[in-house]
């Protein structure tokens, strides 16, 4: 049970630039809802001093919003389902909350309903120009532990930008000043497509409709199925065992650009994909895809500035596979399909995708359904028979220290679609991983059984 104590609006501590900020096609591609994140901190003497803790966070946030002034603005709808940002310093929202529970009562912090209560709620029924782009809920537990739950508009930032902001805020909260190379870069026009727009140079399958279950003409029935969440823990030894299996039996039925060993992400995502398909027990001819978001800063030529603040991500997708191939062929088959999807995203392909988005009269159909399902119906549901597997492995969330130590857990505060997963580094920072997954309840027990059994005994892996 969460009790809200207070709500405050935090504006930048100094005057900031005003006016309209153009949003890139990558920004427009993202959902306009907020990405929920929880950072859990253990009991310390400092965070028991509730007044000092909350005031420090508010004051430091006010100062951090000066260089990060777009987060204090408001979005406005314009033509074709697009958005623009009004930099008007209306501020972020900070909520103070208290729970009689202890951190131990929350278990492993899987994004259940109890965890969702730790993330501030946005009133999506109100006009978009009234929505804060950043909301923070500081929840204090009876044991002295803290949760800093945040909701940041996904139109404003991708994972890297969000992580840079939270680490900058934490640095200011510790009493330090941001250095010049830590100041964000806000000119998103560097991603603007030149005029006149060039026609797409590739077959952008990431914008095509996902496969449906055989025998279905839409996903309405599937969307109604009950689902649940779990948090999977994979040790460093298990990760290495899977990587070895993926790389010792190469599968060459792919047009891979490179032959480097499969990464942790490619390996674990392939294992997840095949185990989900195995648990769903579909027709062996059932088509399926994996979707993910790819951060493209280093892939552009020239790359954007190091501290570019915004979305520099695009969705990529595997080609259609069938259940039978994923289950019968070695682990490298799925890893190879993921590799193809990732290596497809060259500078030329990315710019072609941005041109494609820019050419659309209405961008709403292009927005990823995985960020909006909890709030509205979506025609492009990506669940069964498909999978979304996000990668947070390299995001520096465990450096977010507001002055009472580093978090003991960082993860999504909401996981809202069947077949949606995030692969994350574990708090131990020892090469082990944590995976947050939502799956239809009917399949979860079978999936977990296959997931761990197949790490050790998987056939053909």
Short mmCIF file of N, CA and C in Angstrom, two decimals, residues 255-347:
data_model
loop_
_atom_site.label_atom_id
_atom_site.label_comp_id
_atom_site.label_asym_id
_atom_site.label_seq_id
_atom_site.Cartn_x
_atom_site.Cartn_y
_atom_site.Cartn_z
N UNK A 255 22.80 -14.23 -44.33
CA UNK A 255 23.68 -13.34 -45.08
C UNK A 255 24.39 -12.40 -44.12
N UNK A 256 25.16 -12.97 -43.23
CA UNK A 256 25.83 -12.18 -42.21
C UNK A 256 27.00 -11.41 -42.82
N UNK A 257 27.17 -10.17 -42.35
CA UNK A 257 28.27 -9.35 -42.82
C UNK A 257 29.57 -9.76 -42.16
N UNK A 258 29.52 -10.10 -40.88
CA UNK A 258 30.73 -10.45 -40.14
C UNK A 258 30.63 -11.86 -39.59
N UNK A 259 31.77 -12.39 -39.21
CA UNK A 259 31.82 -13.74 -38.64
C UNK A 259 32.33 -13.71 -37.20
N UNK A 260 32.28 -12.55 -36.56
CA UNK A 260 32.72 -12.46 -35.18
C UNK A 260 31.81 -13.33 -34.30
N UNK A 261 32.29 -13.73 -33.13
CA UNK A 261 31.47 -14.57 -32.25
C UNK A 261 30.17 -13.87 -31.87
N UNK A 262 29.15 -14.66 -31.65
CA UNK A 262 27.88 -14.08 -31.24
C UNK A 262 28.02 -13.44 -29.86
N UNK A 263 27.37 -12.29 -29.70
CA UNK A 263 27.45 -11.53 -28.46
C UNK A 263 26.55 -12.14 -27.40
N UNK A 264 26.65 -11.60 -26.18
CA UNK A 264 25.75 -12.04 -25.12
C UNK A 264 24.30 -11.80 -25.51
N UNK A 265 24.04 -10.62 -26.06
CA UNK A 265 22.67 -10.30 -26.43
C UNK A 265 22.16 -11.27 -27.50
N UNK A 266 22.91 -11.45 -28.57
CA UNK A 266 22.47 -12.33 -29.66
C UNK A 266 22.22 -13.75 -29.16
N UNK A 267 23.10 -14.21 -28.28
CA UNK A 267 22.97 -15.57 -27.76
C UNK A 267 21.76 -15.72 -26.84
N UNK A 268 21.66 -14.83 -25.84
CA UNK A 268 20.56 -14.94 -24.88
C UNK A 268 19.22 -14.67 -25.56
N UNK A 269 19.19 -13.70 -26.47
CA UNK A 269 17.94 -13.39 -27.17
C UNK A 269 17.50 -14.58 -28.03
N UNK A 270 18.45 -15.25 -28.67
CA UNK A 270 18.10 -16.43 -29.46
C UNK A 270 17.54 -17.53 -28.57
N UNK A 271 18.16 -17.72 -27.40
CA UNK A 271 17.69 -18.74 -26.46
C UNK A 271 16.28 -18.39 -25.95
N UNK A 272 16.06 -17.12 -25.63
CA UNK A 272 14.73 -16.67 -25.20
C UNK A 272 13.70 -16.95 -26.29
N UNK A 273 14.03 -16.56 -27.49
CA UNK A 273 13.11 -16.68 -28.62
C UNK A 273 12.67 -18.13 -28.81
N UNK A 274 13.65 -19.05 -28.86
CA UNK A 274 13.30 -20.44 -29.12
C UNK A 274 12.53 -21.04 -27.95
N UNK A 275 12.87 -20.66 -26.70
CA UNK A 275 12.16 -21.21 -25.54
C UNK A 275 10.72 -20.69 -25.47
N UNK A 276 10.52 -19.43 -25.85
CA UNK A 276 9.16 -18.88 -25.91
C UNK A 276 8.34 -19.62 -26.96
N UNK A 277 8.95 -19.83 -28.13
CA UNK A 277 8.23 -20.55 -29.18
C UNK A 277 7.93 -21.98 -28.75
N UNK A 278 8.87 -22.60 -28.06
CA UNK A 278 8.68 -23.97 -27.58
C UNK A 278 7.54 -24.03 -26.58
N UNK A 279 7.48 -23.04 -25.68
CA UNK A 279 6.41 -23.01 -24.68
C UNK A 279 5.06 -22.72 -25.31
N UNK A 280 5.03 -21.87 -26.32
CA UNK A 280 3.77 -21.56 -26.99
C UNK A 280 3.25 -22.75 -27.79
N UNK A 281 4.16 -23.68 -28.10
CA UNK A 281 3.78 -24.95 -28.75
C UNK A 281 2.92 -24.73 -29.98
N UNK A 282 3.35 -23.81 -30.81
CA UNK A 282 2.59 -23.51 -32.02
C UNK A 282 2.85 -24.51 -33.13
N UNK A 283 2.11 -24.36 -34.20
CA UNK A 283 2.32 -25.13 -35.42
C UNK A 283 3.77 -24.96 -35.86
N UNK A 284 4.43 -26.04 -36.30
CA UNK A 284 5.84 -25.91 -36.68
C UNK A 284 6.01 -24.97 -37.87
N UNK A 285 4.93 -24.68 -38.59
CA UNK A 285 4.99 -23.75 -39.72
C UNK A 285 4.62 -22.33 -39.32
N UNK A 286 4.43 -22.09 -38.00
CA UNK A 286 4.04 -20.76 -37.52
C UNK A 286 5.16 -19.75 -37.72
N UNK A 287 4.91 -18.67 -38.50
CA UNK A 287 5.93 -17.63 -38.63
C UNK A 287 6.07 -16.83 -37.34
N UNK A 288 7.27 -16.35 -37.08
CA UNK A 288 7.55 -15.55 -35.89
C UNK A 288 8.70 -14.60 -36.18
N UNK A 289 8.72 -13.48 -35.47
CA UNK A 289 9.79 -12.49 -35.60
C UNK A 289 10.25 -12.06 -34.21
N UNK A 290 11.47 -11.53 -34.16
CA UNK A 290 11.95 -10.81 -32.97
C UNK A 290 12.13 -9.35 -33.35
N UNK A 291 11.61 -8.47 -32.51
CA UNK A 291 11.78 -7.02 -32.66
C UNK A 291 12.71 -6.52 -31.55
N UNK A 292 13.49 -5.51 -31.86
CA UNK A 292 14.27 -4.84 -30.83
C UNK A 292 14.54 -3.42 -31.27
N UNK A 293 14.97 -2.58 -30.33
CA UNK A 293 15.38 -1.22 -30.64
C UNK A 293 16.90 -1.17 -30.70
N UNK A 294 17.43 -0.59 -31.77
CA UNK A 294 18.87 -0.51 -31.95
C UNK A 294 19.33 0.93 -31.82
N UNK A 295 20.26 1.17 -30.92
CA UNK A 295 20.86 2.50 -30.75
C UNK A 295 21.89 2.70 -31.86
N UNK A 296 21.75 3.82 -32.64
CA UNK A 296 22.55 3.94 -33.85
C UNK A 296 23.58 5.06 -33.84
N UNK A 297 23.88 5.64 -32.69
CA UNK A 297 24.83 6.75 -32.66
C UNK A 297 26.14 6.41 -33.37
N UNK A 298 26.71 5.27 -33.02
CA UNK A 298 28.02 4.92 -33.57
C UNK A 298 27.94 4.43 -35.01
N UNK A 299 26.74 4.23 -35.53
CA UNK A 299 26.58 3.71 -36.88
C UNK A 299 26.43 4.81 -37.92
N UNK A 300 26.12 6.03 -37.48
CA UNK A 300 25.99 7.14 -38.42
C UNK A 300 27.36 7.69 -38.80
N UNK A 301 27.46 8.20 -40.02
CA UNK A 301 28.70 8.80 -40.50
C UNK A 301 28.40 10.19 -41.04
N UNK A 302 28.82 11.24 -40.35
CA UNK A 302 29.50 11.23 -39.05
C UNK A 302 28.51 10.96 -37.92
N UNK A 303 28.99 10.51 -36.78
CA UNK A 303 28.09 10.26 -35.65
C UNK A 303 27.64 11.57 -35.02
N UNK A 304 26.51 11.57 -34.33
CA UNK A 304 26.08 12.78 -33.61
C UNK A 304 27.02 13.06 -32.45
N UNK A 305 26.99 14.26 -31.88
CA UNK A 305 27.84 14.55 -30.73
C UNK A 305 27.64 13.54 -29.61
N UNK A 306 28.69 13.31 -28.84
CA UNK A 306 28.68 12.29 -27.80
C UNK A 306 27.52 12.47 -26.82
N UNK A 307 27.19 13.71 -26.48
CA UNK A 307 26.13 13.97 -25.49
C UNK A 307 24.80 14.33 -26.16
N UNK A 308 24.59 13.82 -27.37
CA UNK A 308 23.32 14.07 -28.04
C UNK A 308 22.18 13.57 -27.16
N UNK A 309 21.21 14.44 -26.87
CA UNK A 309 20.07 14.11 -26.02
C UNK A 309 18.83 13.99 -26.89
N UNK A 310 18.27 12.81 -26.94
CA UNK A 310 17.10 12.56 -27.76
C UNK A 310 17.05 11.08 -28.07
N UNK A 311 16.29 10.73 -29.07
CA UNK A 311 16.21 9.33 -29.51
C UNK A 311 17.13 9.12 -30.70
N UNK A 312 18.11 8.27 -30.53
CA UNK A 312 18.96 7.84 -31.64
C UNK A 312 18.82 6.33 -31.73
N UNK A 313 17.58 5.90 -31.85
CA UNK A 313 17.25 4.48 -31.93
C UNK A 313 16.21 4.26 -33.02
N UNK A 314 16.24 3.10 -33.62
CA UNK A 314 15.21 2.67 -34.55
C UNK A 314 14.92 1.20 -34.28
N UNK A 315 13.71 0.81 -34.59
CA UNK A 315 13.35 -0.60 -34.44
C UNK A 315 13.95 -1.40 -35.57
N UNK A 316 14.48 -2.56 -35.24
CA UNK A 316 14.90 -3.51 -36.26
C UNK A 316 14.23 -4.84 -35.97
N UNK A 317 14.16 -5.69 -36.98
CA UNK A 317 13.37 -6.92 -36.85
C UNK A 317 14.03 -8.03 -37.65
N UNK A 318 13.93 -9.23 -37.14
CA UNK A 318 14.43 -10.37 -37.89
C UNK A 318 13.50 -10.65 -39.06
N UNK A 319 14.01 -11.35 -40.05
CA UNK A 319 13.14 -11.87 -41.09
C UNK A 319 12.25 -12.95 -40.48
N UNK A 320 11.15 -13.25 -41.14
CA UNK A 320 10.24 -14.27 -40.62
C UNK A 320 10.94 -15.62 -40.52
N UNK A 321 10.80 -16.26 -39.36
CA UNK A 321 11.26 -17.63 -39.17
C UNK A 321 10.03 -18.47 -38.81
N UNK A 322 10.17 -19.77 -38.84
CA UNK A 322 9.07 -20.63 -38.41
C UNK A 322 9.51 -21.41 -37.18
N UNK A 323 8.54 -21.75 -36.35
CA UNK A 323 8.82 -22.46 -35.10
C UNK A 323 9.68 -23.69 -35.34
N UNK A 324 9.35 -24.46 -36.37
CA UNK A 324 10.06 -25.70 -36.63
C UNK A 324 11.55 -25.50 -36.80
N UNK A 325 11.94 -24.45 -37.55
CA UNK A 325 13.37 -24.18 -37.77
C UNK A 325 14.06 -23.76 -36.48
N UNK A 326 13.39 -22.89 -35.69
CA UNK A 326 14.00 -22.41 -34.45
C UNK A 326 14.24 -23.55 -33.46
N UNK A 327 13.33 -24.51 -33.44
CA UNK A 327 13.44 -25.60 -32.48
C UNK A 327 14.37 -26.71 -32.96
N UNK A 328 14.42 -26.94 -34.26
CA UNK A 328 15.20 -28.07 -34.78
C UNK A 328 16.64 -27.70 -35.09
N UNK A 329 16.87 -26.46 -35.44
CA UNK A 329 18.22 -26.05 -35.84
C UNK A 329 19.00 -25.56 -34.62
N UNK A 330 20.33 -25.45 -34.74
CA UNK A 330 21.14 -25.04 -33.58
C UNK A 330 20.84 -23.62 -33.13
N UNK A 331 21.30 -23.31 -31.92
CA UNK A 331 21.08 -21.99 -31.33
C UNK A 331 21.59 -20.88 -32.25
N UNK A 332 22.61 -21.19 -33.02
CA UNK A 332 23.19 -20.19 -33.92
C UNK A 332 22.24 -19.77 -35.02
N UNK A 333 21.20 -20.58 -35.29
CA UNK A 333 20.24 -20.19 -36.32
C UNK A 333 19.52 -18.90 -35.91
N UNK A 334 18.94 -18.92 -34.69
CA UNK A 334 18.26 -17.72 -34.21
C UNK A 334 19.23 -16.57 -34.00
N UNK A 335 20.43 -16.87 -33.48
CA UNK A 335 21.43 -15.82 -33.27
C UNK A 335 21.83 -15.19 -34.60
N UNK A 336 21.90 -16.02 -35.65
CA UNK A 336 22.24 -15.49 -36.96
C UNK A 336 21.16 -14.58 -37.51
N UNK A 337 19.90 -14.92 -37.27
CA UNK A 337 18.80 -14.06 -37.70
C UNK A 337 18.84 -12.72 -36.96
N UNK A 338 19.16 -12.77 -35.68
CA UNK A 338 19.30 -11.53 -34.91
C UNK A 338 20.49 -10.72 -35.43
N UNK A 339 21.60 -11.41 -35.74
CA UNK A 339 22.77 -10.72 -36.28
C UNK A 339 22.43 -10.01 -37.59
N UNK A 340 21.69 -10.67 -38.45
CA UNK A 340 21.27 -10.04 -39.71
C UNK A 340 20.50 -8.75 -39.45
N UNK A 341 19.55 -8.82 -38.51
CA UNK A 341 18.71 -7.66 -38.21
C UNK A 341 19.55 -6.51 -37.68
N UNK A 342 20.55 -6.82 -36.86
CA UNK A 342 21.39 -5.79 -36.27
C UNK A 342 22.34 -5.20 -37.30
N UNK A 343 22.97 -6.06 -38.10
CA UNK A 343 23.97 -5.57 -39.05
C UNK A 343 23.33 -4.93 -40.28
N UNK A 344 22.03 -5.14 -40.45
CA UNK A 344 21.31 -4.43 -41.51
C UNK A 344 21.36 -2.92 -41.30
N UNK A 345 21.51 -2.49 -40.03
CA UNK A 345 21.37 -1.08 -39.67
C UNK A 345 22.68 -0.32 -39.91
N UNK A 346 23.00 -0.13 -41.18
CA UNK A 346 24.16 0.67 -41.58
C UNK A 346 23.76 2.14 -41.66
N UNK A 347 24.73 3.00 -41.87
CA UNK A 347 24.45 4.44 -42.02
C UNK A 347 23.43 4.67 -43.12
#
